mmCIF file of C-alpha atoms and ligand atoms in Angstrom:
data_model
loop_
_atom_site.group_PDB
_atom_site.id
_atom_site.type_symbol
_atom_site.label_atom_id
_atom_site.label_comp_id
_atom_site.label_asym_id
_atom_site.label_seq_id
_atom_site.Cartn_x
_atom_site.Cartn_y
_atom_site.Cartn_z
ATOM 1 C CA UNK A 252 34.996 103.416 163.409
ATOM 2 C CA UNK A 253 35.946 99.634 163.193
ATOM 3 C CA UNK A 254 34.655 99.515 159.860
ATOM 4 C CA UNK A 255 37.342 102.265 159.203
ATOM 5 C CA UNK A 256 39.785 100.802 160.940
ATOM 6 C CA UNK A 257 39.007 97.105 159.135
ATOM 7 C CA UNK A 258 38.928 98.646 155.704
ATOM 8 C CA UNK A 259 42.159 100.723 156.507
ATOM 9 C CA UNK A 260 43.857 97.334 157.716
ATOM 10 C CA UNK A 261 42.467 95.304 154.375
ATOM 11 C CA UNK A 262 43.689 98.144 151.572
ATOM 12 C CA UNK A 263 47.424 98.210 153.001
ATOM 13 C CA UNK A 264 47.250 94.427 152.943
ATOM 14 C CA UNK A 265 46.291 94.674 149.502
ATOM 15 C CA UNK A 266 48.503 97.878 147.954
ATOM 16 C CA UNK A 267 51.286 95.910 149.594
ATOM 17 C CA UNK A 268 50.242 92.714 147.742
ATOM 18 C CA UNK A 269 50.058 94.308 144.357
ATOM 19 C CA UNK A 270 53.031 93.260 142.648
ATOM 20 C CA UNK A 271 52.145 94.672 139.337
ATOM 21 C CA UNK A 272 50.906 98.260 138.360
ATOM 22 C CA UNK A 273 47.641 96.858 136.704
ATOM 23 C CA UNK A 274 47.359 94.822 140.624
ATOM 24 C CA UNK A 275 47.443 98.087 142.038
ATOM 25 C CA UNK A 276 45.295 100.220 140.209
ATOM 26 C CA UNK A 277 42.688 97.634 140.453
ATOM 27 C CA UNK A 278 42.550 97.961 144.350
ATOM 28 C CA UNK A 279 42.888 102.112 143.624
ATOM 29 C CA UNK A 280 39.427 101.554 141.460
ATOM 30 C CA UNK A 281 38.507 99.555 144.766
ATOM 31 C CA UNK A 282 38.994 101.941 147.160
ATOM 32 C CA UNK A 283 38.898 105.399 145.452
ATOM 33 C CA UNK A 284 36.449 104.625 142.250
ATOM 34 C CA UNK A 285 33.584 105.425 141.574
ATOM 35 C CA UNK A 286 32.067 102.677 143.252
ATOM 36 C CA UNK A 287 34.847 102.067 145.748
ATOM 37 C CA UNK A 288 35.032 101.195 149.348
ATOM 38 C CA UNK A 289 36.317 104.456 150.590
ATOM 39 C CA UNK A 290 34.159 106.652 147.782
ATOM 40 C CA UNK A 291 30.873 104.525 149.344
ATOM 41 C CA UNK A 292 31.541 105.645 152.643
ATOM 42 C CA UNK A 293 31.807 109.481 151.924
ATOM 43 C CA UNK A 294 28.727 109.478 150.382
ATOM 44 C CA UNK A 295 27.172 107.167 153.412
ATOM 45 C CA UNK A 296 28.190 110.454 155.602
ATOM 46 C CA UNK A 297 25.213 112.344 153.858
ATOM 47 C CA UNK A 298 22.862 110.035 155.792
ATOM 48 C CA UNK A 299 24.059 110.461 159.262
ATOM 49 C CA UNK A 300 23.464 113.384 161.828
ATOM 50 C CA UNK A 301 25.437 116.557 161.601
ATOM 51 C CA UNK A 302 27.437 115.934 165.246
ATOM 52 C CA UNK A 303 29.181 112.125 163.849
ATOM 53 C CA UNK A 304 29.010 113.449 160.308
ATOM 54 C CA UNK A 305 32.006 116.145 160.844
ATOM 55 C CA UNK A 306 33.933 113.285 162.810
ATOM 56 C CA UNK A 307 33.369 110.444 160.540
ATOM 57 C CA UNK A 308 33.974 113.152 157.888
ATOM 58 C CA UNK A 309 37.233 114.004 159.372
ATOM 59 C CA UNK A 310 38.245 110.210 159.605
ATOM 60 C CA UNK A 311 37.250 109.118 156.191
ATOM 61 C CA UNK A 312 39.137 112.051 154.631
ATOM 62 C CA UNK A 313 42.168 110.920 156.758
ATOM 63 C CA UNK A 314 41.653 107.479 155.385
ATOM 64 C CA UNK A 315 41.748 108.825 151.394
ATOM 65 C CA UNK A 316 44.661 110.719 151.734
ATOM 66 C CA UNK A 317 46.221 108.200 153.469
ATOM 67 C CA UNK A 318 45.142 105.196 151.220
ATOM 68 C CA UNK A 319 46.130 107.808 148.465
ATOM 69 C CA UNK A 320 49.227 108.281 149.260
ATOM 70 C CA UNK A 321 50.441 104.682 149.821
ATOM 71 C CA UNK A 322 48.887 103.787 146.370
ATOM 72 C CA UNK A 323 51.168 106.564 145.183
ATOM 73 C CA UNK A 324 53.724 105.281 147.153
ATOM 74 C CA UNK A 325 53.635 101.154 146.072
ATOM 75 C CA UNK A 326 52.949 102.514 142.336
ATOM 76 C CA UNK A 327 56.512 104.571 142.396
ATOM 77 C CA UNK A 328 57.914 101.350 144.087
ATOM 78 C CA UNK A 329 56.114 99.110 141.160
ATOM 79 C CA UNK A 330 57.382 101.322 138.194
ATOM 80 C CA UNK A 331 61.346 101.269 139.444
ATOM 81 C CA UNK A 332 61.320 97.405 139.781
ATOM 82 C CA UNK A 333 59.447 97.159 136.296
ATOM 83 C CA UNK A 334 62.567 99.745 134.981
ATOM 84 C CA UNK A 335 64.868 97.829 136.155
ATOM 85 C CA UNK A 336 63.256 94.573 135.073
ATOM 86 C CA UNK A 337 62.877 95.796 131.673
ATOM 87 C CA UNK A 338 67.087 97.109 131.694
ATOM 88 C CA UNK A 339 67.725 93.699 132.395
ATOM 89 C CA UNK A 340 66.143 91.679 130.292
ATOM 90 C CA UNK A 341 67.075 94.343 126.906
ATOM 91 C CA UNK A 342 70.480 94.507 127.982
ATOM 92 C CA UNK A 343 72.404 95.451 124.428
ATOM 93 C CA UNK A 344 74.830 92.680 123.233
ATOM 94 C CA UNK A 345 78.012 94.421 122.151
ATOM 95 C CA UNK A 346 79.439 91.532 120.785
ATOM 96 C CA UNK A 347 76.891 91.091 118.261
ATOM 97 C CA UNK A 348 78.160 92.234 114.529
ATOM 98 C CA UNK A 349 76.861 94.918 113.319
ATOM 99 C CA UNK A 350 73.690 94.464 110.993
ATOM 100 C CA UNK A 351 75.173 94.706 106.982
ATOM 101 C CA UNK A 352 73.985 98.213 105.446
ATOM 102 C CA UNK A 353 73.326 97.527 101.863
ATOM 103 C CA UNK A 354 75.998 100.068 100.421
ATOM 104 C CA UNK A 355 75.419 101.751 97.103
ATOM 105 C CA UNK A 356 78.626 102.133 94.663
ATOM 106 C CA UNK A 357 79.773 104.532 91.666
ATOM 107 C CA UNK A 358 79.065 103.441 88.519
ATOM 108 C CA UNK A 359 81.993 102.917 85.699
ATOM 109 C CA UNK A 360 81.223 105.924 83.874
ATOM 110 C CA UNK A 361 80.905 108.178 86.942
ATOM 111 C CA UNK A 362 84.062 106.666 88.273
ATOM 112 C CA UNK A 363 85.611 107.351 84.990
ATOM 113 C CA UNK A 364 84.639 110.472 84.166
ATOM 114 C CA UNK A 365 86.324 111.784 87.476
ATOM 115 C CA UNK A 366 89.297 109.989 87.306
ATOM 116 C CA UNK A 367 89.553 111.891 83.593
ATOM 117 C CA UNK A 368 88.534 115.318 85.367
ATOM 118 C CA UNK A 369 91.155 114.744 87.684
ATOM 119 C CA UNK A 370 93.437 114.842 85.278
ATOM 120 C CA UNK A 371 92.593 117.649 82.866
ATOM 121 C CA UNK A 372 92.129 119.767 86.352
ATOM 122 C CA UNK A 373 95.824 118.817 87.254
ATOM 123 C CA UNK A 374 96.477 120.447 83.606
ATOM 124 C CA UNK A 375 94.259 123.613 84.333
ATOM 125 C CA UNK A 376 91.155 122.282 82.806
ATOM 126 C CA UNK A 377 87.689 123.713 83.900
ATOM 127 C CA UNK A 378 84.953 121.863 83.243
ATOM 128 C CA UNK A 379 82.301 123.054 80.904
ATOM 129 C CA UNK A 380 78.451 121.860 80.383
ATOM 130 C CA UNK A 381 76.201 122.463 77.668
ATOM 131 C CA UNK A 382 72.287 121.212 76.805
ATOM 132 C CA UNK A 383 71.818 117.616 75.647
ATOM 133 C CA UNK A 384 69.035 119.111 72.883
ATOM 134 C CA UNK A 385 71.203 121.364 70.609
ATOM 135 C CA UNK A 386 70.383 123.610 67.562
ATOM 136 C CA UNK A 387 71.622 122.235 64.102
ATOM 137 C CA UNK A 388 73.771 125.350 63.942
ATOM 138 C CA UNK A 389 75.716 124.077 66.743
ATOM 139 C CA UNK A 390 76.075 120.537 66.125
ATOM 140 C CA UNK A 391 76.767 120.591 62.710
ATOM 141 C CA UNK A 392 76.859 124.267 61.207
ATOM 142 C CA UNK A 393 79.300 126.040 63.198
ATOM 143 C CA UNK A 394 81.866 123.130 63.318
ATOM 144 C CA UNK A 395 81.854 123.339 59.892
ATOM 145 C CA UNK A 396 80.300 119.817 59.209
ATOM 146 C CA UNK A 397 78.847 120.309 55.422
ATOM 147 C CA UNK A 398 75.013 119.929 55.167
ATOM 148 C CA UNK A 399 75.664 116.673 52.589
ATOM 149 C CA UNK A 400 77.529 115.011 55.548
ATOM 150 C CA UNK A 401 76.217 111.607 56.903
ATOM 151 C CA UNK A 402 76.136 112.471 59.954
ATOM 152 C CA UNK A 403 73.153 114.568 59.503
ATOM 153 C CA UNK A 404 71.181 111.824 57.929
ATOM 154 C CA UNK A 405 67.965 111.200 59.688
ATOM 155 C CA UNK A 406 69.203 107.248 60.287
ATOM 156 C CA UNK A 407 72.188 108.309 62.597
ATOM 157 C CA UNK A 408 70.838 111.728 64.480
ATOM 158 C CA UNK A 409 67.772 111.735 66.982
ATOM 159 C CA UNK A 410 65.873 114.512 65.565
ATOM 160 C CA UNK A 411 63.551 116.383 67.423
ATOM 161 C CA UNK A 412 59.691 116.992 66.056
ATOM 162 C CA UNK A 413 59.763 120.179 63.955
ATOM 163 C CA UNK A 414 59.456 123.730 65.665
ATOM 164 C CA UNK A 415 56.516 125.655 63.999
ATOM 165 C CA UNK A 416 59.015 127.571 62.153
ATOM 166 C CA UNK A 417 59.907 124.231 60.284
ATOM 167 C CA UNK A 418 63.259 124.076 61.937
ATOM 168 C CA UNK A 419 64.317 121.162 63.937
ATOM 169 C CA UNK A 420 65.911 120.914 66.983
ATOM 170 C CA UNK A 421 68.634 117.689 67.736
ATOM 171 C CA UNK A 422 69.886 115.637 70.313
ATOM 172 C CA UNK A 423 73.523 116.904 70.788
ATOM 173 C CA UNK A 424 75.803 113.826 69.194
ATOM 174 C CA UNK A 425 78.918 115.018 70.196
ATOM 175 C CA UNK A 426 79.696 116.946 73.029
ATOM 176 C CA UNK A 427 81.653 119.203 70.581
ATOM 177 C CA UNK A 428 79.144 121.694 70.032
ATOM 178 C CA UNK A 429 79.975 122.916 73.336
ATOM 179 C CA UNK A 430 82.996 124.119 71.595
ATOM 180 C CA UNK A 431 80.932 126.708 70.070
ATOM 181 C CA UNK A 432 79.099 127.960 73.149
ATOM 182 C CA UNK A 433 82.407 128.444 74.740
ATOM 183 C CA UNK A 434 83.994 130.327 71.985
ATOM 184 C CA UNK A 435 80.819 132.514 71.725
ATOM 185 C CA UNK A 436 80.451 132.927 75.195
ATOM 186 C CA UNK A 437 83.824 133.668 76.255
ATOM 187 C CA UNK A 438 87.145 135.263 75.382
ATOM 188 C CA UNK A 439 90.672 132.808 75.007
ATOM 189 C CA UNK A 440 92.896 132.093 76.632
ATOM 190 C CA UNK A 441 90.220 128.765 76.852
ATOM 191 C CA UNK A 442 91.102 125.637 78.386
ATOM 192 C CA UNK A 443 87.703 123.639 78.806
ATOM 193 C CA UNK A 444 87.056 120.089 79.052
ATOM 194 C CA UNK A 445 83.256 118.846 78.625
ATOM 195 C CA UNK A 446 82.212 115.406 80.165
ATOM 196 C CA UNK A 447 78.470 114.554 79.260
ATOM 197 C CA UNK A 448 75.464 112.776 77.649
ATOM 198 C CA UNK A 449 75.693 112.241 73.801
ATOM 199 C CA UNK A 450 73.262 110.622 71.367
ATOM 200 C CA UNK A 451 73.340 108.605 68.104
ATOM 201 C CA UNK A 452 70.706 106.118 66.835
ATOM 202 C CA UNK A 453 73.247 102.949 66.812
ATOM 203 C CA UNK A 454 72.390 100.027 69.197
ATOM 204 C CA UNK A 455 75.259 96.760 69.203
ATOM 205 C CA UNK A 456 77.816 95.576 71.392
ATOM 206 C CA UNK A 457 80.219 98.529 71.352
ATOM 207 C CA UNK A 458 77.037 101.186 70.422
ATOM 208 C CA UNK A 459 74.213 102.688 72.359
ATOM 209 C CA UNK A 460 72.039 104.911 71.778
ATOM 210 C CA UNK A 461 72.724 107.287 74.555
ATOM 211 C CA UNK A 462 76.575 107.113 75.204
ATOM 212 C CA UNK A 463 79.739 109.717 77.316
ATOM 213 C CA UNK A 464 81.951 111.770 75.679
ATOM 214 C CA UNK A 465 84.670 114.137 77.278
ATOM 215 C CA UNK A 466 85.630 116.909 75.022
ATOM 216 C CA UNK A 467 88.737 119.105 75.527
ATOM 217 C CA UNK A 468 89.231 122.419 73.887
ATOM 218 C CA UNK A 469 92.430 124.851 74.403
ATOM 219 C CA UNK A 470 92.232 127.975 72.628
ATOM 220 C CA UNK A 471 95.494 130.652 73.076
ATOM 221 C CA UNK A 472 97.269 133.101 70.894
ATOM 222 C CA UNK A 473 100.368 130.250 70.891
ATOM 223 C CA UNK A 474 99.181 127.039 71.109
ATOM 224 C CA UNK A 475 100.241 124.802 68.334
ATOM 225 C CA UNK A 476 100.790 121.320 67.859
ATOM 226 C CA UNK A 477 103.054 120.235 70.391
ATOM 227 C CA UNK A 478 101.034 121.291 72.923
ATOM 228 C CA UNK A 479 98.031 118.731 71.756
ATOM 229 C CA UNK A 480 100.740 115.922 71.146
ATOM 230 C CA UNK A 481 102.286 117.060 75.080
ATOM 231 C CA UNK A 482 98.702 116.910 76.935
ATOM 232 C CA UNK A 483 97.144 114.118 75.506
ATOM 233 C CA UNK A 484 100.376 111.843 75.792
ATOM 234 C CA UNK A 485 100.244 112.879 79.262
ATOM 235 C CA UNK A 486 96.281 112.114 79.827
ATOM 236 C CA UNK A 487 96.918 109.034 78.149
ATOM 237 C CA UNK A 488 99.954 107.627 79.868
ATOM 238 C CA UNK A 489 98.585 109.097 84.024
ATOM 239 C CA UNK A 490 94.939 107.257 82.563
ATOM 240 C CA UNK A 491 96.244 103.752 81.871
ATOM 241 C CA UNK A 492 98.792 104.349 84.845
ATOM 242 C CA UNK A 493 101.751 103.611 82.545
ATOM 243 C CA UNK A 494 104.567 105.863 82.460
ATOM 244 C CA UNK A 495 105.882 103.894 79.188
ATOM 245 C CA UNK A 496 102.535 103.541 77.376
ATOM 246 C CA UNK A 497 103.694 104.183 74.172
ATOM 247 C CA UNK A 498 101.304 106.918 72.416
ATOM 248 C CA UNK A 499 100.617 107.290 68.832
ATOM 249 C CA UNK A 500 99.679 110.355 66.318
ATOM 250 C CA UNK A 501 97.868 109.215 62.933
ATOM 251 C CA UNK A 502 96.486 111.783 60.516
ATOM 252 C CA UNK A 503 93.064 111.880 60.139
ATOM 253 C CA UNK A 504 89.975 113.764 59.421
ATOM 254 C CA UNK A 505 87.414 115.887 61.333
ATOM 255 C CA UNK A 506 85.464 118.888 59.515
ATOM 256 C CA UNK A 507 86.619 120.853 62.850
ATOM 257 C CA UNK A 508 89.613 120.092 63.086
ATOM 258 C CA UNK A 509 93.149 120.886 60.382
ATOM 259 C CA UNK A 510 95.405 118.981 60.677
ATOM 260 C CA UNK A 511 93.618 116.474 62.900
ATOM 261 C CA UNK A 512 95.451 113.466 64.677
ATOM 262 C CA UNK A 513 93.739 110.029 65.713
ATOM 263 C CA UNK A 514 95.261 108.358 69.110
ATOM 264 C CA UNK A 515 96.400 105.675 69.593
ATOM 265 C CA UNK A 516 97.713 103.650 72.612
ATOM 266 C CA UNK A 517 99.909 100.268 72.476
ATOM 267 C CA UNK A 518 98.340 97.084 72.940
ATOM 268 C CA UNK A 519 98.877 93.273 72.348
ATOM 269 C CA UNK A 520 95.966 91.192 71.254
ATOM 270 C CA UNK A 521 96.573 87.613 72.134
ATOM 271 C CA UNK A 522 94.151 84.769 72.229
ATOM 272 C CA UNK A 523 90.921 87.231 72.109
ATOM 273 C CA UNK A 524 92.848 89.362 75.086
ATOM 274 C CA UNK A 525 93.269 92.790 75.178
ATOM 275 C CA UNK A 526 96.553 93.965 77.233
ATOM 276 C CA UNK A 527 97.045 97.504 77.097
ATOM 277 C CA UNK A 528 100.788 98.987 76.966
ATOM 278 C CA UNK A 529 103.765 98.172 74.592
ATOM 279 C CA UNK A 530 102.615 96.002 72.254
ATOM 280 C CA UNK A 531 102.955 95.248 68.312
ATOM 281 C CA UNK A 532 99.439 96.821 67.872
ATOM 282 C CA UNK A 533 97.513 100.313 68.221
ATOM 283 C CA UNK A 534 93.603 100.817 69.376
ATOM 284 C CA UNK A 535 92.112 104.251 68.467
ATOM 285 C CA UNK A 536 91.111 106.329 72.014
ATOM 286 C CA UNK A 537 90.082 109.074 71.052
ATOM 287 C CA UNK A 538 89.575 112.157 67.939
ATOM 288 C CA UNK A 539 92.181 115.404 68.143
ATOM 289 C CA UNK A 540 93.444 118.208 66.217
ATOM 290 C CA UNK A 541 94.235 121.724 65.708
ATOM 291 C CA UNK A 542 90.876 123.834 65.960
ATOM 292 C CA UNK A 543 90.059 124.630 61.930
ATOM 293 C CA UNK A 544 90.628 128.609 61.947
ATOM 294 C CA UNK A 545 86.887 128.828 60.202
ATOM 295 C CA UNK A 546 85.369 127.154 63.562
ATOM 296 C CA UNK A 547 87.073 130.001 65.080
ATOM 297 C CA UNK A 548 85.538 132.472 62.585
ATOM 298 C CA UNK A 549 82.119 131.214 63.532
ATOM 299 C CA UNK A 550 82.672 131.930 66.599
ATOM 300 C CA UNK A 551 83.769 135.470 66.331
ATOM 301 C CA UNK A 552 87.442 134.914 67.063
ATOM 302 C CA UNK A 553 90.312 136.080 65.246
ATOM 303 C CA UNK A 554 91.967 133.036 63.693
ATOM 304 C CA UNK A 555 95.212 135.309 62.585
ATOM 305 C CA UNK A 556 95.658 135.976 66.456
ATOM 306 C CA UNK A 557 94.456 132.965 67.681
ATOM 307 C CA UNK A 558 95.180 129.053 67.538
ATOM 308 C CA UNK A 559 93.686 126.278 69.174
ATOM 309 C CA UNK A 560 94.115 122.584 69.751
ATOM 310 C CA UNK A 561 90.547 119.937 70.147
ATOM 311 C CA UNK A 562 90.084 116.698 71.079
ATOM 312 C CA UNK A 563 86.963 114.101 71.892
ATOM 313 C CA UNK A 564 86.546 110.575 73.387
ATOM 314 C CA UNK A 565 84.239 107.789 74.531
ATOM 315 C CA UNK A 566 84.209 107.544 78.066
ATOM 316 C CA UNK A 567 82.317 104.326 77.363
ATOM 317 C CA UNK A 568 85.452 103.038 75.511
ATOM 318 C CA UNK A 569 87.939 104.319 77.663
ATOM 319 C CA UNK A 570 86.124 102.416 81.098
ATOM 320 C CA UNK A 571 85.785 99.417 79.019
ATOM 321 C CA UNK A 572 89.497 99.389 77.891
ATOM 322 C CA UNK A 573 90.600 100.219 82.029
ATOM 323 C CA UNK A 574 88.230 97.906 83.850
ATOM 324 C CA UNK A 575 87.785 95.125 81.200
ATOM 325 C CA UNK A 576 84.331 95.693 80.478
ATOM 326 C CA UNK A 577 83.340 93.432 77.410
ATOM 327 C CA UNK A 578 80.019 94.799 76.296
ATOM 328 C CA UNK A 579 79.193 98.324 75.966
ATOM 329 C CA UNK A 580 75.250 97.549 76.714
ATOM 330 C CA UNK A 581 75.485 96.663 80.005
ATOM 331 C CA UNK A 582 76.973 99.883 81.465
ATOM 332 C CA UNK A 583 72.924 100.889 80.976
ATOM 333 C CA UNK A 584 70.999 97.805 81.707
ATOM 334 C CA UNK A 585 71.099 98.446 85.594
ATOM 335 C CA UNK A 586 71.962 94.698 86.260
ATOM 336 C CA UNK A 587 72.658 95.118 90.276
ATOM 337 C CA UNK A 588 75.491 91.870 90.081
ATOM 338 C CA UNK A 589 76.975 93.832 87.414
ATOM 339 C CA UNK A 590 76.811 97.147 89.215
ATOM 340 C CA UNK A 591 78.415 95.687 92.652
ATOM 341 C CA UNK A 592 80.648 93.973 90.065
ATOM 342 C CA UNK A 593 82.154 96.883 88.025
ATOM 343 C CA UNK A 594 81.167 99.393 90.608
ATOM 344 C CA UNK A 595 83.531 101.377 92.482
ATOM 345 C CA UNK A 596 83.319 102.101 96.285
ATOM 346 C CA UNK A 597 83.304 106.241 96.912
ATOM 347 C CA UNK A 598 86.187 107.897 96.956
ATOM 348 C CA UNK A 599 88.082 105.194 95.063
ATOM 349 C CA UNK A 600 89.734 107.465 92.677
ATOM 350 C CA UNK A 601 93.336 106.645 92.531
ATOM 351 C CA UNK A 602 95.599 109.619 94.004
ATOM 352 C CA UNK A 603 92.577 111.043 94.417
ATOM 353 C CA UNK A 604 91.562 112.548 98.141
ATOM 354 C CA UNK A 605 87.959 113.731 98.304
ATOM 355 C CA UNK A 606 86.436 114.989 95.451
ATOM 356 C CA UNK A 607 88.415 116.053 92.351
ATOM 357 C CA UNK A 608 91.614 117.303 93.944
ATOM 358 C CA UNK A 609 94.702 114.694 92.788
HETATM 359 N N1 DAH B 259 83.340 114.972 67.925
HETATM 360 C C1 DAH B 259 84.119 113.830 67.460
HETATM 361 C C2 DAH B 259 83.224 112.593 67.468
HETATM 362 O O1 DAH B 259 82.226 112.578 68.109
HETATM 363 C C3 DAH B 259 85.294 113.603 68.348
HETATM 364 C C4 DAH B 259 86.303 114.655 68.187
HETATM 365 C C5 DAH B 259 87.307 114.525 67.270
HETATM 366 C C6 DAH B 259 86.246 115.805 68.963
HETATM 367 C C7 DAH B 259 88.271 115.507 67.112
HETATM 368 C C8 DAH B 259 87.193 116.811 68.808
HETATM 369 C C9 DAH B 259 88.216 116.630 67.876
HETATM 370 O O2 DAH B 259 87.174 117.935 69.512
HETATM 371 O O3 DAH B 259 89.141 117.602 67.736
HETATM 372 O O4 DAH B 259 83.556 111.647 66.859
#
């Protein structure tokens, strides 16, 4: 019994002197392990005579509950105090700034291309999409580019390897045979514009291989010319943000187009700068005209009922001319400092709020 009462006395000294949790479940393994104080002494009980075994029995079960439950006890104790310990010392500094998040931006010709959907949308534009490898028949054929034209020289189209029918297919370079699938696809009134990937095998400051165009194609039994000269004198002036920008019409010539216009904007040039509004000189934006009525016919529409006005441009050309970009190659070389350069942050868009709505 004084043994019991002795190792009683020396195991509270000791739970209440463990001041860590490790501390304390060292003196559980020393009292209640397998080799512990209290575990030794139950299996000393097999030894003794039946009469003091179901006393000492009695007593040394006492003793493990009780040990156990001050162990439990100390450890709850233990765990708060280590808690709190811990809250304390990780306390979160508000005042520190906030880590930098390395923020992505929108490339020119992204950022362009919407600010130029915006636009046409405001006009009652949809846009239109059509493959980036095209059919001759499409790209040529049906705009009723001639078979002799240069265009379709090996040295300026990316041709694809022949089909085992002989026939090759092309990578689109325009975005005008979209035009065609339109027409084909669906009846007028049309009012499409086409932003996308175009191709040509050209590589030099203001060339690249792999280039933007937006296309634009209204098709209506009354559309005529004033209505090409109206919209793109409006694109035009809300693009370059100038309500003056003067805006000029010069004949020109495109196989699917009669009559067909070339645009020009005003400019000055002045000591190798570019300024963009009135001006004494003109730079070419982009390629227009009324649609020629035998495009129509390809299409299987009636060119005696219906008219239609076309037009195409560089989105390359126009971002470089807005954001005085110098040279056309970069917008593709993936230079970071020129991406967080030219780049704009989301939802930059002037006038524009979320998305494409203006
Ligand atoms: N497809 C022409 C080009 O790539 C641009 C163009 C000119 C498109 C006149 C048109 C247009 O729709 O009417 O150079």
């Amino acid at each position: 019994m004084d043994d019991i009462d002795k190792l009683r006395g020396d195991l509270t000294q000791a739970i209440a002197a463990a001041d860590t949790l490790d501390a304390l479940d060292g003196v559980r393994v020393s009292a209640l392990g397998k080799k512990g104080a209290i575990t030794q002494a139950m299996k000393g009980l097999g030894a003794m005579d039946p009469e003091d075994r179901r006393e000492a029995g009695q007593t040394i079960n006492a003793l493990k509950s009780e040990i156990s439950d001050a162990i439990e006890a100390r450890k709850a104790d233990l765990s708060t105090a280590e808690l709190d310990a811990r809250l304390m010392a990780e306390k979160v500094d508000v005042s520190l700034p906030a880590r930098p998040e390395t923020e992505g931006s929108i490339h020119p010709i992204s950022q362009v291309i919407d600010e130029m959907t915006a636009i046409f949308c405001e006009m009652g534009f949809t846009v239109a999409e059509g493959p980036d490898i095209e059919e001759d028949w499409y790209n040529f054929t049906a705009l009723n580019i001639p078979p002799e034209h240069p265009a379709r020289q090996e040295h300026d189209t990316f041709y694809l390897p022949g089909e085992t029918d002989g026939h090759r297919k092309l990578l689109r370079t325009h975005t005008s045979p979209v035009q065609i699938h339109t027409m084909q696809d669906t009846k007028p009134p049309i009012r499409i514009i086409v932003p996308g990937r175009t191709y040509r095998c050209d590589y030099d400051a203001t060339h690249s291989p792999m280039f933007h165009q937006i296309e634009g194609l209204v098709v209506d039994e009354t559309i005529n010319m004033g209505h090409l000269k109206g919209c793109l004198i409006d694109f035009c002036r809300t693009m370059f943000d100038m309500d003056d920008l003067p805006v000029r019409f010069r004949p020109s010539y495109f196989p699917f187009t009669e009559p067909s216009a070339e645009v020009d904007i005003g400019c000055t040039k002045k000591d190798g700068e570019l300024r963009i509004g009135a001006g004494d000189d003109w730079l070419e934006i982009l390629g227009s005209g009324m649609v020629n009525p035998r495009v129509l016919e390809n299409c299987g529409i009636d060119s005696t009922k219906y008219q239609g006005f076309a037009f195409g441009m560089g989105v390359e050309r126009i971002a470089m001319l807005k954001y005085g970009i110098p040279d056309l190659r970069t917008f593709f070389e993936s230079d970071l400092r020129w991406l967080r350069h030219y780049g704009f942050k989301s939802l930059e868009v002037p006038g524009m709020v979320g998305g494409l709505s203006r």
